[in-house]
Amino acid sequence: MSTADLFALFLHFLSLSVFATGGAMALASDMHRYVVDDHAYITHTQFVNSIALAQAAPGPNILFVTVMGWQIAALPGALATTLGIAMPALIFPFVISRLSRMQQFDRLLKALQRGLGPVALGLMASTSFLLVRQVPGAWIGPAMIAATVLVLSYTRLPPLVPIAVAGAIGAFVPW
Amino acid sequence: MPPHPVTEEAAEAQTTPPRSPGEIFTAFALISLQAFGGALALIERTIVYRKRWLDPKEFLGLYAVSQVLPGPTGISFCVMLGDRFFGLRGAIAALSGFLLVPSVIVIAIASVFQQFQHVPQVQGALHGMGAAAVGLIITTALRMGRTLRGNRAGMVVAALSFGSVGLARLPVGTVVLSLGVLSVMWAWRSLGR
């Protein structure tokens, strides 16, 4: 991968980060288009692996972006994606200190929360839809997804439990 | 750190700012290392009750701001908190604490998996973990959906957002700048009434 490609990758993640309303996972469908569909830097399976590994490892889920970058171009790739997602946040304190002097700051905050919440939900649904469509295994994959949703919705078990169990089962069933 | 009984009142009574950016770095590194999906509760426990850098009210305020700021919530929160005490140095300390150590670990795990990816069992385990990860994302979406109950305008916006990004595959930026802006304007107006 050339330096120019790396820089473009960094810029893409940088510009995406600004729109991350409701977390980095909401951006997955855009990231997928860039790194899998348009540039074929990694395969769909590698893309899903990044998400799975980041959720299984300690640390915030946003690190799936780091794993993705690592799979694309080792350390330079990981730096490009991670810094791209994290760096725009560094300017916020300045923006906020300006805004908070505004008379109706509380109203603005509430309006942003109320207005962006449903958009964020639509984005998470889009990410879910993208990943569900290409799940591996004729029935075992869908069954594991359904079981995870049920376990996480109706018990208080931490997410790591279904991920570990599905990983252990997955190692020994034919896919 | 000496163990002391921590109550909500005690935390409210007195806050002590962090002594150095280094202390912020260490605190966020420890938080993120214990975070397996969902760091919020952990952040609150550390920042409000153990370290007492913020009282519960200040914490919620800062969290609300991080949530609506452009950018992933956890990242925004690190930056806002670090900045509050040590400016840019503090922001960088919090952010790198939150990301640096766990990213080294996750990369180590990923490269081990990569090394053995031709082994069918490893591939199978990854498939299984991937399926569960998808289940986790769906659960999060369902949980978010529950907050919209009874909010018809919100449901319409969510449906449009899904339709344009999930089905029509429009760029997220386009949708946030059009639908998002309209939706915030609508909320702004209805709050004025």
GROMACS .gro file of C-alpha atoms in nm:
model
  368
    1MET     CA    1   0.000   0.000   0.000
    2SER     CA    2   0.143   0.337  -0.102
    3THR     CA    3   0.183   0.638   0.125
    4ALA     CA    4  -0.082   0.818  -0.076
    5ASP     CA    5  -0.327   0.531  -0.018
    6LEU     CA    6  -0.249   0.536   0.353
    7PHE     CA    7  -0.306   0.908   0.371
    8ALA     CA    8  -0.635   0.872   0.185
    9LEU     CA    9  -0.739   0.601   0.433
   10PHE     CA   10  -0.651   0.833   0.721
   11LEU     CA   11  -0.847   1.119   0.566
   12HIS     CA   12  -1.149   0.898   0.503
   13PHE     CA   13  -1.164   0.787   0.866
   14LEU     CA   14  -1.100   1.144   0.978
   15SER     CA   15  -1.399   1.271   0.782
   16LEU     CA   16  -1.617   0.979   0.896
   17SER     CA   17  -1.538   1.039   1.262
   18VAL     CA   18  -1.713   1.373   1.252
   19PHE     CA   19  -2.041   1.196   1.171
   20ALA     CA   20  -2.016   0.928   1.438
   21THR     CA   21  -2.339   1.000   1.611
   22GLY     CA   22  -2.394   0.712   1.850
   23GLY     CA   23  -2.052   0.552   1.839
   24ALA     CA   24  -1.805   0.420   1.588
   25MET     CA   25  -2.008   0.107   1.514
   26ALA     CA   26  -2.268   0.329   1.347
   27LEU     CA   27  -2.006   0.406   1.081
   28ALA     CA   28  -1.934   0.045   0.996
   29SER     CA   29  -2.141   0.043   0.680
   30ASP     CA   30  -1.947   0.340   0.539
   31MET     CA   31  -1.615   0.189   0.639
   32HIS     CA   32  -1.719  -0.137   0.476
   33ARG     CA   33  -1.788   0.040   0.150
   34TYR     CA   34  -1.445   0.202   0.153
   35VAL     CA   35  -1.217  -0.082   0.265
   36VAL     CA   36  -1.409  -0.385   0.128
   37ASP     CA   37  -1.631  -0.281  -0.164
   38ASP     CA   38  -1.442   0.007  -0.325
   39HIS     CA   39  -1.076  -0.068  -0.254
   40ALA     CA   40  -1.078  -0.437  -0.162
   41TYR     CA   41  -0.809  -0.378   0.102
   42ILE     CA   42  -0.960  -0.656   0.310
   43THR     CA   43  -1.234  -0.916   0.262
   44HIS     CA   44  -1.577  -0.908   0.422
   45THR     CA   45  -1.467  -1.191   0.652
   46GLN     CA   46  -1.165  -0.992   0.769
   47PHE     CA   47  -1.392  -0.696   0.828
   48VAL     CA   48  -1.620  -0.901   1.051
   49ASN     CA   49  -1.316  -1.057   1.222
   50SER     CA   50  -1.198  -0.708   1.321
   51ILE     CA   51  -1.528  -0.641   1.494
   52ALA     CA   52  -1.531  -0.982   1.662
   53LEU     CA   53  -1.174  -0.959   1.790
   54ALA     CA   54  -1.219  -0.606   1.922
   55GLN     CA   55  -1.530  -0.710   2.111
   56ALA     CA   56  -1.363  -1.016   2.255
   57ALA     CA   57  -1.049  -0.830   2.367
   58PRO     CA   58  -1.031  -0.588   2.657
   59GLY     CA   59  -1.071  -0.226   2.557
   60PRO     CA   60  -1.338  -0.012   2.398
   61ASN     CA   61  -1.519  -0.157   2.095
   62ILE     CA   62  -1.392   0.129   1.884
   63LEU     CA   63  -1.066  -0.064   1.858
   64PHE     CA   64  -1.222  -0.264   1.574
   65VAL     CA   65  -1.103   0.029   1.370
   66THR     CA   66  -0.747  -0.036   1.489
   67VAL     CA   67  -0.765  -0.407   1.404
   68MET     CA   68  -0.907  -0.320   1.063
   69GLY     CA   69  -0.617  -0.083   0.994
   70TRP     CA   70  -0.372  -0.346   1.113
   71GLN     CA   71  -0.514  -0.599   0.869
   72ILE     CA   72  -0.494  -0.347   0.587
   73ALA     CA   73  -0.135  -0.233   0.634
   74ALA     CA   74   0.013  -0.346   0.969
   75LEU     CA   75   0.124  -0.065   1.200
   76PRO     CA   76   0.094   0.226   0.953
   77GLY     CA   77  -0.258   0.109   0.870
   78ALA     CA   78  -0.356   0.082   1.237
   79LEU     CA   79  -0.224   0.432   1.301
   80ALA     CA   80  -0.406   0.573   0.997
   81THR     CA   81  -0.747   0.441   1.098
   82THR     CA   82  -0.713   0.495   1.474
   83LEU     CA   83  -0.576   0.848   1.456
   84GLY     CA   84  -0.830   0.929   1.188
   85ILE     CA   85  -1.115   0.832   1.419
   86ALA     CA   86  -0.969   0.981   1.737
   87MET     CA   87  -0.806   1.307   1.632
   88PRO     CA   88  -1.105   1.525   1.538
   89ALA     CA   89  -1.223   1.495   1.899
   90LEU     CA   90  -0.927   1.703   2.013
   91ILE     CA   91  -1.084   2.023   1.881
   92PHE     CA   92  -1.415   1.979   2.069
   93PRO     CA   93  -1.321   2.140   2.399
   94PHE     CA   94  -1.266   2.467   2.214
   95VAL     CA   95  -1.594   2.442   2.028
   96ILE     CA   96  -1.783   2.357   2.345
   97SER     CA   97  -1.636   2.633   2.556
   98ARG     CA   98  -1.751   2.876   2.286
   99LEU     CA   99  -2.096   2.718   2.257
  100SER     CA  100  -2.158   2.691   2.629
  101ARG     CA  101  -2.154   3.070   2.652
  102MET     CA  102  -2.457   3.063   2.425
  103GLN     CA  103  -2.782   3.163   2.591
  104GLN     CA  104  -2.977   2.855   2.494
  105PHE     CA  105  -2.701   2.599   2.532
  106ASP     CA  106  -2.917   2.357   2.732
  107ARG     CA  107  -3.188   2.369   2.470
  108LEU     CA  108  -2.932   2.305   2.198
  109LEU     CA  109  -2.794   2.008   2.388
  110LYS     CA  110  -3.141   1.860   2.430
  111ALA     CA  111  -3.227   1.923   2.067
  112LEU     CA  112  -2.908   1.749   1.955
  113GLN     CA  113  -2.980   1.452   2.180
  114ARG     CA  114  -3.339   1.421   2.068
  115GLY     CA  115  -3.270   1.491   1.705
  116LEU     CA  116  -2.968   1.269   1.660
  117GLY     CA  117  -3.088   0.973   1.866
  118PRO     CA  118  -3.319   0.835   1.594
  119VAL     CA  119  -3.055   0.894   1.325
  120ALA     CA  120  -2.805   0.697   1.533
  121LEU     CA  121  -3.059   0.415   1.568
  122GLY     CA  122  -3.102   0.402   1.190
  123LEU     CA  123  -2.725   0.381   1.151
  124MET     CA  124  -2.694   0.096   1.400
  125ALA     CA  125  -2.975  -0.085   1.220
  126SER     CA  126  -2.784  -0.034   0.894
  127THR     CA  127  -2.470  -0.185   1.046
  128SER     CA  128  -2.674  -0.480   1.173
  129PHE     CA  129  -2.834  -0.531   0.833
  130LEU     CA  130  -2.499  -0.521   0.653
  131LEU     CA  131  -2.349  -0.784   0.883
  132VAL     CA  132  -2.653  -1.011   0.905
  133ARG     CA  133  -2.684  -1.050   0.530
  134GLN     CA  134  -2.347  -1.217   0.489
  135VAL     CA  135  -2.323  -1.421   0.804
  136PRO     CA  136  -2.137  -1.752   0.749
  137GLY     CA  137  -2.294  -2.093   0.797
  138ALA     CA  138  -2.626  -2.206   0.656
  139TRP     CA  139  -2.800  -2.211   0.991
  140ILE     CA  140  -2.534  -2.214   1.261
  141GLY     CA  141  -2.440  -1.847   1.211
  142PRO     CA  142  -2.798  -1.717   1.221
  143ALA     CA  143  -2.870  -1.943   1.520
  144MET     CA  144  -2.574  -1.797   1.708
  145ILE     CA  145  -2.686  -1.443   1.629
  146ALA     CA  146  -3.037  -1.516   1.755
  147ALA     CA  147  -2.906  -1.687   2.069
  148THR     CA  148  -2.678  -1.391   2.144
  149VAL     CA  149  -2.962  -1.141   2.106
  150LEU     CA  150  -3.182  -1.346   2.339
  151VAL     CA  151  -2.910  -1.396   2.601
  152LEU     CA  152  -2.811  -1.029   2.605
  153SER     CA  153  -3.170  -0.905   2.609
  154TYR     CA  154  -3.306  -1.132   2.879
  155THR     CA  155  -3.010  -1.198   3.109
  156ARG     CA  156  -2.756  -0.972   3.271
  157LEU     CA  157  -2.460  -1.167   3.135
  158PRO     CA  158  -2.180  -0.950   2.994
  159PRO     CA  159  -2.132  -0.956   2.613
  160LEU     CA  160  -1.806  -1.142   2.654
  161VAL     CA  161  -1.994  -1.458   2.759
  162PRO     CA  162  -2.187  -1.523   2.433
  163ILE     CA  163  -1.880  -1.420   2.230
  164ALA     CA  164  -1.658  -1.670   2.412
  165VAL     CA  165  -1.919  -1.947   2.397
  166ALA     CA  166  -1.990  -1.890   2.027
  167GLY     CA  167  -1.616  -1.891   1.960
  168ALA     CA  168  -1.570  -2.220   2.144
  169ILE     CA  169  -1.866  -2.384   1.968
  170GLY     CA  170  -1.757  -2.238   1.635
  171ALA     CA  171  -1.419  -2.406   1.659
  172PHE     CA  172  -1.576  -2.750   1.656
  173VAL     CA  173  -1.879  -2.733   1.430
  174PRO     CA  174  -1.860  -2.766   1.052
  175TRP     CA  175  -1.935  -2.427   0.889
  176MET     CA  176  -0.547   0.377   4.720
  177PRO     CA  177  -0.690   0.330   5.073
  178PRO     CA  178  -1.031   0.170   5.077
  179HIS     CA  179  -1.298   0.402   5.200
  180PRO     CA  180  -1.673   0.374   5.214
  181VAL     CA  181  -1.799   0.564   4.914
  182THR     CA  182  -2.148   0.700   4.910
  183GLU     CA  183  -2.309   0.927   4.661
  184GLU     CA  184  -2.325   1.205   4.917
  185ALA     CA  185  -1.962   1.176   5.008
  186ALA     CA  186  -1.867   1.204   4.645
  187GLU     CA  187  -2.084   1.507   4.606
  188ALA     CA  188  -1.940   1.670   4.912
  189GLN     CA  189  -1.585   1.691   4.787
  190THR     CA  190  -1.404   1.648   4.461
  191THR     CA  191  -1.032   1.644   4.414
  192PRO     CA  192  -0.880   1.722   4.075
  193PRO     CA  193  -0.623   1.484   3.928
  194ARG     CA  194  -0.266   1.575   4.017
  195SER     CA  195  -0.113   1.530   3.673
  196PRO     CA  196  -0.188   1.425   3.314
  197GLY     CA  197  -0.003   1.104   3.403
  198GLU     CA  198  -0.268   1.020   3.660
  199ILE     CA  199  -0.538   1.071   3.396
  200PHE     CA  200  -0.350   0.848   3.153
  201THR     CA  201  -0.324   0.567   3.409
  202ALA     CA  202  -0.689   0.597   3.512
  203PHE     CA  203  -0.816   0.573   3.156
  204ALA     CA  204  -0.577   0.291   3.072
  205LEU     CA  205  -0.718   0.093   3.367
  206ILE     CA  206  -1.075   0.176   3.268
  207SER     CA  207  -1.035   0.065   2.911
  208LEU     CA  208  -0.854  -0.255   3.009
  209GLN     CA  209  -1.155  -0.359   3.213
  210ALA     CA  210  -1.405  -0.257   2.949
  211PHE     CA  211  -1.555  -0.544   2.758
  212GLY     CA  212  -1.829  -0.363   2.571
  213GLY     CA  213  -1.978  -0.064   2.748
  214ALA     CA  214  -1.730   0.151   2.937
  215LEU     CA  215  -1.982   0.400   3.075
  216ALA     CA  216  -2.051   0.240   3.413
  217LEU     CA  217  -1.682   0.184   3.464
  218ILE     CA  218  -1.591   0.540   3.375
  219GLU     CA  219  -1.850   0.672   3.619
  220ARG     CA  220  -1.731   0.449   3.901
  221THR     CA  221  -1.370   0.552   3.852
  222ILE     CA  222  -1.412   0.923   3.784
  223VAL     CA  223  -1.691   0.998   4.027
  224TYR     CA  224  -1.666   0.752   4.314
  225ARG     CA  225  -1.308   0.635   4.331
  226LYS     CA  226  -1.108   0.931   4.207
  227ARG     CA  227  -1.370   1.197   4.279
  228TRP     CA  228  -1.252   1.417   3.996
  229LEU     CA  229  -1.613   1.511   3.923
  230ASP     CA  230  -1.932   1.500   4.124
  231PRO     CA  231  -2.220   1.293   3.981
  232LYS     CA  232  -2.389   1.598   3.832
  233GLU     CA  233  -2.077   1.725   3.659
  234PHE     CA  234  -2.020   1.376   3.526
  235LEU     CA  235  -2.366   1.350   3.371
  236GLY     CA  236  -2.330   1.694   3.218
  237LEU     CA  237  -1.998   1.610   3.060
  238TYR     CA  238  -2.131   1.278   2.940
  239ALA     CA  239  -2.435   1.437   2.778
  240VAL     CA  240  -2.211   1.677   2.591
  241SER     CA  241  -1.981   1.392   2.475
  242GLN     CA  242  -2.281   1.201   2.349
  243VAL     CA  243  -2.401   1.472   2.116
  244LEU     CA  244  -2.058   1.587   2.004
  245PRO     CA  245  -1.958   1.466   1.663
  246GLY     CA  246  -1.729   1.167   1.709
  247PRO     CA  247  -1.747   0.846   1.912
  248THR     CA  248  -1.880   0.912   2.264
  249GLY     CA  249  -1.600   0.747   2.463
  250ILE     CA  250  -1.337   0.941   2.270
  251SER     CA  251  -1.516   1.272   2.316
  252PHE     CA  252  -1.553   1.206   2.687
  253CYS     CA  253  -1.180   1.138   2.730
  254VAL     CA  254  -1.095   1.459   2.551
  255MET     CA  255  -1.344   1.672   2.742
  256LEU     CA  256  -1.237   1.537   3.079
  257GLY     CA  257  -0.864   1.563   3.015
  258ASP     CA  258  -0.905   1.915   2.880
  259ARG     CA  259  -1.101   2.023   3.183
  260PHE     CA  260  -0.803   1.971   3.411
  261PHE     CA  261  -0.491   2.008   3.197
  262GLY     CA  262  -0.598   2.147   2.861
  263LEU     CA  263  -0.465   1.978   2.550
  264ARG     CA  264  -0.202   1.784   2.749
  265GLY     CA  265  -0.474   1.635   2.964
  266ALA     CA  266  -0.689   1.553   2.662
  267ILE     CA  267  -0.404   1.368   2.495
  268ALA     CA  268  -0.321   1.187   2.820
  269ALA     CA  269  -0.680   1.063   2.860
  270LEU     CA  270  -0.717   0.967   2.497
  271SER     CA  271  -0.391   0.777   2.475
  272GLY     CA  272  -0.461   0.605   2.806
  273PHE     CA  273  -0.797   0.494   2.671
  274LEU     CA  274  -0.662   0.369   2.338
  275LEU     CA  275  -0.289   0.290   2.358
  276VAL     CA  276  -0.258  -0.005   2.593
  277PRO     CA  277  -0.571  -0.192   2.478
  278SER     CA  278  -0.484  -0.139   2.113
  279VAL     CA  279  -0.147  -0.305   2.168
  280ILE     CA  280  -0.329  -0.599   2.327
  281VAL     CA  281  -0.596  -0.627   2.059
  282ILE     CA  282  -0.333  -0.612   1.785
  283ALA     CA  283  -0.136  -0.885   1.958
  284ILE     CA  284  -0.448  -1.104   1.974
  285ALA     CA  285  -0.536  -1.024   1.613
  286SER     CA  286  -0.191  -1.117   1.486
  287VAL     CA  287  -0.198  -1.447   1.674
  288PHE     CA  288  -0.531  -1.526   1.509
  289GLN     CA  289  -0.393  -1.414   1.174
  290GLN     CA  290  -0.094  -1.647   1.217
  291PHE     CA  291  -0.325  -1.946   1.260
  292GLN     CA  292  -0.609  -1.843   1.034
  293HIS     CA  293  -0.551  -2.135   0.800
  294VAL     CA  294  -0.630  -2.375   1.086
  295PRO     CA  295  -0.998  -2.472   1.038
  296GLN     CA  296  -1.070  -2.456   1.413
  297VAL     CA  297  -0.937  -2.101   1.437
  298GLN     CA  298  -1.143  -1.998   1.139
  299GLY     CA  299  -1.449  -2.161   1.295
  300ALA     CA  300  -1.389  -1.984   1.626
  301LEU     CA  301  -1.366  -1.650   1.444
  302HIS     CA  302  -1.689  -1.724   1.257
  303GLY     CA  303  -1.860  -1.799   1.589
  304MET     CA  304  -1.724  -1.487   1.759
  305GLY     CA  305  -1.825  -1.283   1.455
  306ALA     CA  306  -2.182  -1.413   1.471
  307ALA     CA  307  -2.204  -1.329   1.842
  308ALA     CA  308  -2.059  -0.983   1.774
  309VAL     CA  309  -2.335  -0.925   1.519
  310GLY     CA  310  -2.585  -1.035   1.784
  311LEU     CA  311  -2.437  -0.779   2.023
  312ILE     CA  312  -2.475  -0.501   1.767
  313ILE     CA  313  -2.836  -0.601   1.698
  314THR     CA  314  -2.906  -0.600   2.073
  315THR     CA  315  -2.768  -0.247   2.098
  316ALA     CA  316  -2.988  -0.136   1.809
  317LEU     CA  317  -3.296  -0.295   1.971
  318ARG     CA  318  -3.216  -0.125   2.300
  319MET     CA  319  -3.190   0.210   2.123
  320GLY     CA  320  -3.518   0.137   1.947
  321ARG     CA  321  -3.699   0.089   2.275
  322THR     CA  322  -3.630   0.451   2.372
  323LEU     CA  323  -3.835   0.563   2.071
  324ARG     CA  324  -4.156   0.402   2.187
  325GLY     CA  325  -4.443   0.647   2.141
  326ASN     CA  326  -4.223   0.894   1.956
  327ARG     CA  327  -4.369   0.888   1.606
  328ALA     CA  328  -4.148   1.156   1.456
  329GLY     CA  329  -3.844   0.975   1.595
  330MET     CA  330  -3.952   0.648   1.436
  331VAL     CA  331  -3.989   0.816   1.099
  332VAL     CA  332  -3.642   0.966   1.126
  333ALA     CA  333  -3.493   0.631   1.230
  334ALA     CA  334  -3.667   0.457   0.939
  335LEU     CA  335  -3.540   0.719   0.693
  336SER     CA  336  -3.190   0.691   0.836
  337PHE     CA  337  -3.196   0.312   0.796
  338GLY     CA  338  -3.347   0.336   0.449
  339SER     CA  339  -3.085   0.576   0.320
  340VAL     CA  340  -2.774   0.420   0.477
  341GLY     CA  341  -2.873   0.055   0.519
  342LEU     CA  342  -3.078   0.007   0.202
  343ALA     CA  343  -2.980   0.283  -0.043
  344ARG     CA  344  -2.621   0.281   0.088
  345LEU     CA  345  -2.582   0.656   0.093
  346PRO     CA  346  -2.276   0.791   0.277
  347VAL     CA  347  -2.330   0.845   0.649
  348GLY     CA  348  -2.207   1.204   0.616
  349THR     CA  349  -2.474   1.292   0.363
  350VAL     CA  350  -2.745   1.153   0.586
  351VAL     CA  351  -2.625   1.317   0.906
  352LEU     CA  352  -2.592   1.653   0.731
  353SER     CA  353  -2.938   1.640   0.575
  354LEU     CA  354  -3.170   1.421   0.782
  355GLY     CA  355  -2.973   1.478   1.104
  356VAL     CA  356  -2.976   1.854   1.072
  357LEU     CA  357  -3.349   1.859   0.991
  358SER     CA  358  -3.423   1.630   1.282
  359VAL     CA  359  -3.226   1.849   1.525
  360MET     CA  360  -3.402   2.159   1.395
  361TRP     CA  361  -3.738   1.990   1.446
  362ALA     CA  362  -3.640   1.894   1.802
  363TRP     CA  363  -3.516   2.248   1.868
  364ARG     CA  364  -3.848   2.394   1.762
  365SER     CA  365  -4.060   2.148   1.958
  366LEU     CA  366  -3.852   2.220   2.270
  367GLY     CA  367  -3.936   2.588   2.238
  368ARG     CA  368  -4.306   2.529   2.281
   0.00000   0.00000   0.00000
